[in-house]
Every structure is written in C-alpha cells, then in structure tokens.
Amino acid sequence: MVVKLILRSKLFEVMPGMTLRHSLEKAGVPLESVLAIRAGEMLTEDEILHEGEEIKLIAVVSGG
Amino acid sequence: MKCRKCGEKAAFNMPHHKLALCKEHYLEWLPEQTERTIHKYQMFNRREHVLAAISGGKDSLSLWDILWRLGYSVDGLYIGLGIDEGIQYSDESHRMSAAFAAERGLKLHVIDIQQTYGKSVPELAESTLRGDKKPCAVCGLTKRHVMNRIAREGGYDVLVTGHNLDDEAATLLSNTMNWIPGYLARQGPVLEADRPGLVRKAKPLCRFYEREMAAYALLRGIKYIYDECPFAEGTKSIYFKEILNRMEADKPGTKLNFYISYLMAKDNGLFAPHADPELEMLHTCPTCGQATTAPGECAFCRLISRVS
C-alpha cells in the first residue's frame, strides 16, 4: 500500500516509511509551496508517512 | 519535532528562524511578531483608525484577525471586482469576507466596481490597451484608486494590506532584474502619505513567509478562498516566487535575507531621492483629488471617462 499525496486535483503516490520532506521530493512538490495535513493535523517535514495514509497538501503560493 | 516553548509535538517548523512551535504557541508567536513589525516600522498605533484591504484570501483575512486580536481599531474594505470565469471567484471571496466580518462583529465596507463605475474589472480591461492580454494591470489600478478613496472618505489614518514577505521579495526581484529605480526607491513596509490625496499605507505581514501565513490561517481555522484568481495563472509574480522558493530550499533564510538586506541598504542611502522621479513630480487629479504622476486626470479617472 502506498501513501497518497493529494494537491488540488493531482494525486501523487509514494512509498511508505519516508519523511514528509523526502516524500515531497520524490513527488516533485517543493516543500516551501505547500502545507501537509494528515487527519486534520498539520505535519512538520520530519514526520514519517505510513502505509495507506492520505495526506492533503494545501498550496500556499498565490499570485497577483 | 518538538515545540521549542513547551516540548509538545510541533505543528509548524521555520528553518530560517531555527524555530518549531506547536499550534498554541504558533498562534501566539505570529501576532507577537506582527506587533513588533508594526512598532519597528512605526506603521500605526492603537489611537489610529486602520482600514484593512480584504480580498477573502489567507493573507488579508489573517491580517484582519491578527490586528483584531491585538486590539487595534480596524475595519475592512472588500472590493467586488466582478471576476467570475466560471468559478464565481468574486462572489465566493465576498461571501468569505462577509462571513469573517459577521462572525467577529467587524465592519466591512463593500465597493462593487460594476455597480459603482458601470463595468466590472474584466470589462474595464477589455476597453483599454492596459488590459489587452490580462486584466491584472487594470485590476491593480482600480484597487489602488478605490482603497485610497475609501480610506480618505472614511477618515482612516492608515490603509493596511496583506502583502507577505514572498510578495515583497518577488516584487523586489522583478524590479531588480529590470533595475527600475523608482520602484526600488519606493518599496517598503510603509509608504508615507507625503503628498496631498494620499493615505499612508503599511504592510504589517511583510516579514512573514507566505507559508507562515497559510499555516496561521489553517491553524486558526480561518475560512478563506482557496481558489487562485483565475487570471493569476502564469503571472510574473508566481514565476519569481517559485524561483525564490527553490533558492530557499537550498538555503533557508534566503528570501528573508534578500528583503531585509534591501531595506537596510535603502536606509543606508543605496537609492538617491531623485532615483524616484515620479514622487518628485506628483500632481493632483482635478477629478478625484488623488495624486498622479502627470498633470491632468489620473490614469483611473481617464479610464472611467473613456468607458462611460
């Protein structure tokens, strides 16, 4: 079972057991551009992501 | 990762400050730092009346929330731009802003551009060369005019906007890449009302990363419009923010250092006063009374005359 990272309508799948930082690197999502939420809790980049988890990524960069 | 203040599990980490905090302490830390910024740059005080420009996004609503929590006298101004593009962007951002104000019992001025001037911002843009590709230039011109007008009419001492450090660093990088001396001489946390028709402007969030502001909004439970303005895709500001974020990933603190070093260099005389010739030659618009760089009507009044 993989870890699912969901950013707007995009879905990224990464292997479990990695940190959030490493998982975002694997998915090609810059850490500085998102916040990660797991079961309603904000995650720091050292958190390990586990098998079957769904992580919601919130885009933080806006234009204008 | 542990909260530096209490040792509980951290919710948010700021490598550039070498500081990780839990939810409770982050929600205390950010308003404290805002207060320090307000004092440091002498933006305003508790006797003054503040008008906050509210877009319904994370930065402006968080700014309003922070100033309200800090006990400042602050009303909001929402400008209805009439942007729909299939996602009812303006309607939704208005709804978010009004709900925020109602929940806290705060006063929100609402100015609808179509009702006030006969056309929405995209329609105004279509009728001018300024908006031949995107309405962003007309949108900026219109917002600056209306914000200044409402602040003056309402007798507010200062107008505050939710510009964060990423906004400021992206603008600075853009102006530096093009060596625009006038803009470089003028950019800063406070723009004084040193000419008739102008209201003092301040940016109390200018030292916070965009990611810090999003974390504040989420941890505080502020409901903001998550959709991006449909016209923002591919804009220069987002391009520069992405480049700066790549540098930040390699070396935490790059963005903060870029902006703060610039402010210090400016204070130390990097830019001569005549680097900003526009400020030296400001005139008063005979129609609206606001400052303009050329004799005669200002760009906004000329735009409205042309379309009406």
Short mmCIF file of C-alpha atoms in Angstrom, two decimals:
data_model
loop_
_atom_site.label_atom_id
_atom_site.label_comp_id
_atom_site.label_asym_id
_atom_site.label_seq_id
_atom_site.Cartn_x
_atom_site.Cartn_y
_atom_site.Cartn_z
CA MET A 1 0.00 0.00 0.00
CA VAL A 2 1.33 3.38 -0.96
CA VAL A 3 0.98 6.82 0.61
CA LYS A 4 -1.29 9.19 -1.30
CA LEU A 5 -0.44 12.89 -1.54
CA ILE A 6 -3.34 14.99 -2.82
CA LEU A 7 -2.73 18.51 -4.14
CA ARG A 8 -5.87 20.13 -5.62
CA SER A 9 -6.88 17.69 -8.38
CA LYS A 10 -3.45 16.00 -8.55
CA LEU A 11 -2.64 12.68 -6.91
CA PHE A 12 0.91 11.55 -6.13
CA GLU A 13 1.73 8.11 -4.82
CA VAL A 14 4.91 7.49 -2.83
CA MET A 15 6.33 4.60 -0.86
CA PRO A 16 5.56 4.47 2.88
CA GLY A 17 8.23 4.89 5.55
CA MET A 18 9.74 8.11 4.21
CA THR A 19 9.61 11.52 5.86
CA LEU A 20 7.25 14.17 4.52
CA ARG A 21 10.27 16.07 3.17
CA HIS A 22 11.56 13.02 1.30
CA SER A 23 8.07 12.11 0.03
CA LEU A 24 7.54 15.61 -1.39
CA GLU A 25 10.96 15.46 -3.05
CA LYS A 26 10.01 12.13 -4.65
CA ALA A 27 6.72 13.64 -5.86
CA GLY A 28 8.48 16.73 -7.21
CA VAL A 29 6.49 19.10 -4.99
CA PRO A 30 8.57 21.91 -3.40
CA LEU A 31 8.16 21.85 0.39
CA GLU A 32 8.06 25.64 0.51
CA SER A 33 4.97 25.71 -1.74
CA VAL A 34 2.66 23.50 0.38
CA LEU A 35 1.46 22.61 3.86
CA ALA A 36 0.65 18.98 4.63
CA ILE A 37 -2.39 17.84 6.62
CA ARG A 38 -2.92 14.30 7.95
CA ALA A 39 -6.26 13.54 9.60
CA GLY A 40 -6.77 17.23 10.31
CA GLU A 41 -3.27 17.77 11.79
CA MET A 42 -0.54 19.86 10.23
CA LEU A 43 2.70 17.94 9.73
CA THR A 44 6.30 19.07 10.09
CA GLU A 45 8.71 17.86 7.42
CA ASP A 46 10.35 15.20 9.63
CA GLU A 47 7.09 13.23 10.10
CA ILE A 48 7.19 9.67 8.75
CA LEU A 49 4.32 8.82 6.38
CA HIS A 50 2.79 5.39 6.85
CA GLU A 51 1.24 2.79 4.61
CA GLY A 52 -2.26 3.67 3.37
CA GLU A 53 -2.26 7.25 4.62
CA GLU A 54 -3.80 10.12 2.69
CA ILE A 55 -2.01 13.43 3.04
CA LYS A 56 -3.78 16.59 1.91
CA LEU A 57 -1.40 19.20 0.50
CA ILE A 58 -2.51 22.83 0.71
CA ALA A 59 -0.98 25.11 -1.92
CA VAL A 60 0.33 28.29 -0.32
CA VAL A 61 1.66 30.31 -3.26
CA SER A 62 -0.70 32.89 -4.71
CA GLY A 63 -0.22 35.44 -7.43
CA GLY A 64 -1.48 38.93 -8.08
CA MET B 1 9.97 17.68 16.02
CA LYS B 2 9.16 19.38 19.34
CA CYS B 3 7.80 22.83 20.15
CA ARG B 4 10.65 24.97 21.42
CA LYS B 5 8.43 26.61 24.03
CA CYS B 6 6.62 23.66 25.62
CA GLY B 7 8.23 20.49 24.25
CA GLU B 8 4.94 19.17 22.86
CA LYS B 9 4.68 17.94 19.26
CA ALA B 10 5.37 20.82 16.85
CA ALA B 11 2.78 21.75 14.21
CA PHE B 12 4.99 24.05 12.18
CA ASN B 13 8.70 24.49 11.60
CA MET B 14 10.53 27.61 10.42
CA PRO B 15 14.10 26.56 9.49
CA HIS B 16 15.06 30.19 8.70
CA HIS B 17 14.33 31.08 12.34
CA LYS B 18 15.50 27.68 13.67
CA LEU B 19 12.12 27.59 15.40
CA ALA B 20 9.44 24.89 15.58
CA LEU B 21 6.21 25.54 17.50
CA CYS B 22 3.04 23.71 18.48
CA LYS B 23 -0.32 25.08 17.35
CA GLU B 24 -0.95 27.03 20.54
CA HIS B 25 2.44 28.69 20.62
CA TYR B 26 2.49 29.39 16.87
CA LEU B 27 -0.84 31.22 17.18
CA GLU B 28 0.73 33.33 19.94
CA TRP B 29 4.07 33.87 18.20
CA LEU B 30 2.75 35.25 14.92
CA PRO B 31 0.67 38.13 16.38
CA GLU B 32 3.58 38.99 18.74
CA GLN B 33 5.91 39.24 15.76
CA THR B 34 3.33 41.31 13.86
CA GLU B 35 3.20 43.73 16.78
CA ARG B 36 7.00 44.02 16.68
CA THR B 37 6.89 44.78 12.95
CA ILE B 38 4.20 47.44 13.46
CA HIS B 39 6.40 49.13 16.09
CA LYS B 40 9.68 48.67 14.26
CA TYR B 41 8.47 50.45 11.13
CA GLN B 42 6.18 52.87 13.04
CA MET B 43 3.17 51.77 11.00
CA PHE B 44 0.34 52.90 13.30
CA ASN B 45 -0.75 52.90 16.93
CA ARG B 46 -3.85 51.99 18.92
CA ARG B 47 -5.25 55.52 18.78
CA GLU B 48 -5.31 55.47 14.99
CA HIS B 49 -8.09 54.12 12.79
CA VAL B 50 -6.96 51.38 10.41
CA LEU B 51 -8.57 50.22 7.17
CA ALA B 52 -7.58 46.73 6.01
CA ALA B 53 -7.90 45.78 2.34
CA ILE B 54 -9.67 42.41 2.34
CA SER B 55 -9.67 40.03 -0.62
CA GLY B 56 -11.05 36.94 1.12
CA GLY B 57 -7.66 35.21 0.80
CA LYS B 58 -5.46 33.78 3.56
CA ASP B 59 -3.21 36.83 3.96
CA SER B 60 -5.78 39.63 4.24
CA LEU B 61 -8.18 37.68 6.47
CA SER B 62 -5.30 36.59 8.72
CA LEU B 63 -4.07 40.18 8.89
CA TRP B 64 -7.52 41.36 9.93
CA ASP B 65 -7.75 38.58 12.53
CA ILE B 66 -4.32 39.41 13.97
CA LEU B 67 -4.95 43.17 14.22
CA TRP B 68 -8.34 42.49 15.79
CA ARG B 69 -6.75 40.09 18.33
CA LEU B 70 -4.08 42.69 19.10
CA GLY B 71 -6.79 45.22 19.89
CA TYR B 72 -6.35 47.67 17.04
CA SER B 73 -9.28 49.66 15.68
CA VAL B 74 -9.58 48.10 12.25
CA ASP B 75 -12.36 47.98 9.65
CA GLY B 76 -12.24 46.03 6.39
CA LEU B 77 -12.71 47.03 2.77
CA TYR B 78 -13.79 44.44 0.21
CA ILE B 79 -13.70 45.47 -3.45
CA GLY B 80 -16.00 43.43 -5.73
CA LEU B 81 -14.04 43.12 -8.96
CA GLY B 82 -16.68 41.16 -10.90
CA ILE B 83 -14.39 38.23 -11.74
CA ASP B 84 -16.36 35.08 -12.46
CA GLU B 85 -14.57 32.91 -15.04
CA GLY B 86 -16.88 30.00 -14.31
CA ILE B 87 -15.93 29.67 -10.64
CA GLN B 88 -17.76 32.75 -9.28
CA TYR B 89 -14.44 33.92 -7.88
CA SER B 90 -15.57 37.38 -6.73
CA ASP B 91 -18.90 36.18 -5.32
CA GLU B 92 -17.14 33.50 -3.32
CA SER B 93 -14.42 35.80 -1.98
CA HIS B 94 -17.09 38.34 -1.00
CA ARG B 95 -19.03 35.64 0.84
CA MET B 96 -15.88 34.55 2.74
CA SER B 97 -15.02 38.14 3.70
CA ALA B 98 -18.56 38.99 4.83
CA ALA B 99 -18.82 35.79 6.89
CA PHE B 100 -15.46 36.51 8.56
CA ALA B 101 -16.59 40.05 9.49
CA ALA B 102 -20.00 38.89 10.74
CA GLU B 103 -18.50 36.14 12.96
CA ARG B 104 -16.32 38.72 14.73
CA GLY B 105 -18.72 41.67 14.63
CA LEU B 106 -16.34 43.71 12.47
CA LYS B 107 -17.27 46.43 9.99
CA LEU B 108 -16.73 45.60 6.31
CA HIS B 109 -17.08 48.27 3.61
CA VAL B 110 -18.08 46.73 0.29
CA ILE B 111 -17.49 48.52 -3.00
CA ASP B 112 -18.77 46.78 -6.12
CA ILE B 113 -16.88 48.05 -9.16
CA GLN B 114 -19.66 47.25 -11.64
CA GLN B 115 -22.31 49.00 -9.55
CA THR B 116 -20.06 51.99 -8.86
CA TYR B 117 -18.43 52.51 -12.25
CA GLY B 118 -20.78 50.70 -14.66
CA LYS B 119 -18.39 47.91 -15.63
CA SER B 120 -16.59 45.04 -13.93
CA VAL B 121 -12.79 44.94 -13.88
CA PRO B 122 -12.55 42.44 -16.78
CA GLU B 123 -14.94 44.68 -18.77
CA LEU B 124 -12.92 47.80 -17.94
CA ALA B 125 -9.78 45.96 -19.03
CA GLU B 126 -11.32 44.97 -22.35
CA SER B 127 -11.96 48.60 -23.20
CA THR B 128 -8.37 49.69 -22.72
CA LEU B 129 -4.96 48.79 -24.04
CA ARG B 130 -3.86 48.23 -20.43
CA GLY B 131 -5.87 45.02 -20.46
CA ASP B 132 -5.12 43.66 -23.88
CA LYS B 133 -3.99 40.29 -22.53
CA LYS B 134 -4.95 40.10 -18.85
CA PRO B 135 -6.95 42.46 -16.61
CA CYS B 136 -4.25 42.48 -13.89
CA ALA B 137 -2.94 46.00 -14.67
CA VAL B 138 -6.46 47.49 -14.69
CA CYS B 139 -7.30 45.48 -11.56
CA GLY B 140 -4.28 46.90 -9.71
CA LEU B 141 -5.02 50.45 -10.86
CA THR B 142 -8.68 50.15 -9.81
CA LYS B 143 -7.91 48.62 -6.40
CA ARG B 144 -5.27 51.27 -5.58
CA HIS B 145 -7.72 54.05 -6.50
CA VAL B 146 -10.67 52.63 -4.55
CA MET B 147 -8.59 51.72 -1.48
CA ASN B 148 -7.18 55.22 -1.32
CA ARG B 149 -10.60 56.80 -1.92
CA ILE B 150 -12.41 54.84 0.80
CA ALA B 151 -9.56 55.37 3.28
CA ARG B 152 -9.71 59.14 2.68
CA GLU B 153 -13.51 59.38 2.72
CA GLY B 154 -13.72 57.29 5.88
CA GLY B 155 -11.10 59.38 7.67
CA TYR B 156 -8.80 56.40 8.22
CA ASP B 157 -5.23 57.12 9.33
CA VAL B 158 -3.68 54.19 7.52
CA LEU B 159 -4.51 51.57 4.92
CA VAL B 160 -3.03 48.12 5.51
CA THR B 161 -2.63 45.31 3.01
CA GLY B 162 -1.80 41.64 3.49
CA HIS B 163 1.41 41.60 1.44
CA ASN B 164 3.69 38.90 2.85
CA LEU B 165 7.44 38.50 2.52
CA ASP B 166 7.15 36.30 -0.58
CA ASP B 167 5.07 39.04 -2.29
CA GLU B 168 7.66 41.65 -1.35
CA ALA B 169 10.66 39.51 -2.32
CA ALA B 170 9.08 38.63 -5.69
CA THR B 171 8.39 42.31 -6.41
CA LEU B 172 11.91 43.21 -5.34
CA LEU B 173 13.43 40.54 -7.56
CA SER B 174 11.34 41.68 -10.52
CA ASN B 175 12.28 45.33 -10.00
CA THR B 176 15.93 44.39 -9.54
CA MET B 177 16.02 42.25 -12.68
CA ASN B 178 14.78 45.28 -14.58
CA TRP B 179 16.62 47.90 -12.46
CA ILE B 180 13.55 50.08 -12.02
CA PRO B 181 14.99 52.79 -9.77
CA GLY B 182 11.67 54.48 -8.94
CA TYR B 183 10.07 51.28 -7.69
CA LEU B 184 13.25 50.21 -5.89
CA ALA B 185 13.43 53.55 -4.08
CA ARG B 186 9.77 53.37 -3.03
CA GLN B 187 9.21 49.74 -1.96
CA GLY B 188 9.00 49.24 1.78
CA PRO B 189 6.88 48.31 4.81
CA VAL B 190 5.37 51.82 4.93
CA LEU B 191 4.51 54.28 2.19
CA GLU B 192 4.03 57.64 3.83
CA ALA B 193 1.19 59.97 2.80
CA ASP B 194 3.65 62.68 1.91
CA ARG B 195 1.55 64.19 -0.86
CA PRO B 196 -2.00 65.60 -0.88
CA GLY B 197 -4.58 62.97 -1.78
CA LEU B 198 -2.55 60.05 -0.48
CA VAL B 199 -3.22 57.90 2.57
CA ARG B 200 -0.39 56.20 4.50
CA LYS B 201 -0.05 52.55 3.53
CA ALA B 202 1.51 49.79 5.59
CA LYS B 203 2.24 46.08 5.23
CA PRO B 204 2.33 44.50 8.71
CA LEU B 205 2.91 40.97 7.31
CA CYS B 206 5.94 41.94 5.22
CA ARG B 207 8.36 39.86 7.30
CA PHE B 208 6.31 36.61 7.23
CA TYR B 209 6.76 33.91 4.64
CA GLU B 210 3.68 33.07 2.60
CA ARG B 211 3.82 29.55 4.06
CA GLU B 212 3.75 31.01 7.58
CA MET B 213 0.61 32.98 6.73
CA ALA B 214 -1.12 29.90 5.28
CA ALA B 215 -0.16 27.95 8.44
CA TYR B 216 -1.64 30.70 10.61
CA ALA B 217 -4.92 30.73 8.64
CA LEU B 218 -5.24 26.94 8.80
CA LEU B 219 -4.29 26.56 12.46
CA ARG B 220 -6.58 29.43 13.41
CA GLY B 221 -9.46 27.89 11.43
CA ILE B 222 -9.93 30.91 9.19
CA LYS B 223 -12.10 30.07 6.18
CA TYR B 224 -10.50 31.74 3.17
CA ILE B 225 -10.90 31.46 -0.59
CA TYR B 226 -8.55 28.67 -1.62
CA ASP B 227 -9.03 29.06 -5.36
CA GLU B 228 -6.48 31.24 -7.06
CA CYS B 229 -7.70 34.26 -9.05
CA PRO B 230 -8.35 32.72 -12.50
CA PHE B 231 -6.19 35.42 -14.08
CA ALA B 232 -3.21 34.77 -11.78
CA GLU B 233 -2.02 31.63 -13.57
CA GLY B 234 1.32 32.16 -15.23
CA THR B 235 1.86 35.63 -13.79
CA LYS B 236 5.35 37.02 -13.32
CA SER B 237 4.93 37.21 -9.54
CA ILE B 238 4.30 33.45 -9.28
CA TYR B 239 7.31 32.78 -11.55
CA PHE B 240 9.59 34.84 -9.28
CA LYS B 241 8.13 33.24 -6.14
CA GLU B 242 8.91 29.77 -7.50
CA ILE B 243 12.50 30.76 -8.25
CA LEU B 244 12.92 32.24 -4.77
CA ASN B 245 11.42 29.12 -3.20
CA ARG B 246 13.99 26.95 -4.98
CA MET B 247 16.73 29.11 -3.51
CA GLU B 248 15.04 28.98 -0.10
CA ALA B 249 15.00 25.15 -0.21
CA ASP B 250 18.76 25.11 -0.79
CA LYS B 251 19.48 27.78 1.79
CA PRO B 252 16.80 28.58 4.39
CA GLY B 253 16.56 32.29 5.06
CA THR B 254 17.39 33.39 1.50
CA LYS B 255 14.09 35.23 0.97
CA LEU B 256 14.14 36.96 4.35
CA ASN B 257 17.76 38.00 3.90
CA PHE B 258 17.10 39.32 0.39
CA TYR B 259 14.29 41.60 1.58
CA ILE B 260 15.77 42.70 4.92
CA SER B 261 19.19 43.43 3.37
CA TYR B 262 17.48 45.54 0.73
CA LEU B 263 15.63 47.58 3.39
CA MET B 264 18.88 48.11 5.29
CA ALA B 265 20.74 49.12 2.13
CA LYS B 266 17.94 51.56 1.27
CA ASP B 267 18.10 53.05 4.78
CA ASN B 268 21.84 53.47 4.31
CA GLY B 269 21.34 55.54 1.17
CA LEU B 270 21.57 52.98 -1.63
CA PHE B 271 18.99 54.96 -3.61
CA ALA B 272 19.22 58.72 -4.01
CA PRO B 273 15.92 60.65 -3.65
CA HIS B 274 15.99 61.53 -7.33
CA ALA B 275 16.02 57.80 -8.14
CA ASP B 276 12.26 58.14 -7.89
CA PRO B 277 11.46 60.99 -10.30
CA GLU B 278 7.73 60.20 -10.18
CA LEU B 279 7.49 61.09 -6.49
CA GLU B 280 9.29 64.38 -7.11
CA MET B 281 6.70 65.45 -9.67
CA LEU B 282 3.36 64.28 -8.31
CA HIS B 283 0.28 66.29 -9.28
CA THR B 284 -3.30 66.28 -8.03
CA CYS B 285 -6.03 64.79 -10.22
CA PRO B 286 -8.68 67.51 -10.79
CA THR B 287 -11.46 64.89 -10.86
CA CYS B 288 -10.79 62.67 -7.84
CA GLY B 289 -8.16 64.64 -5.90
CA GLN B 290 -5.72 61.71 -5.72
CA ALA B 291 -2.05 62.01 -6.58
CA THR B 292 -0.97 61.38 -10.17
CA THR B 293 2.38 61.41 -11.96
CA ALA B 294 1.32 63.68 -14.84
CA PRO B 295 -0.69 66.91 -14.98
CA GLY B 296 -4.42 66.39 -15.64
CA GLU B 297 -6.64 63.47 -14.77
CA CYS B 298 -5.13 60.37 -13.15
CA ALA B 299 -4.97 57.08 -15.04
CA PHE B 300 -8.06 55.72 -13.27
CA CYS B 301 -10.24 58.75 -13.99
CA ARG B 302 -9.09 58.70 -17.62
CA LEU B 303 -10.04 55.03 -17.81
CA ILE B 304 -13.52 55.71 -16.41
CA SER B 305 -14.04 58.74 -18.70
CA ARG B 306 -13.14 56.60 -21.70
CA VAL B 307 -15.61 53.81 -20.95
CA SER B 308 -18.55 55.89 -19.75
#
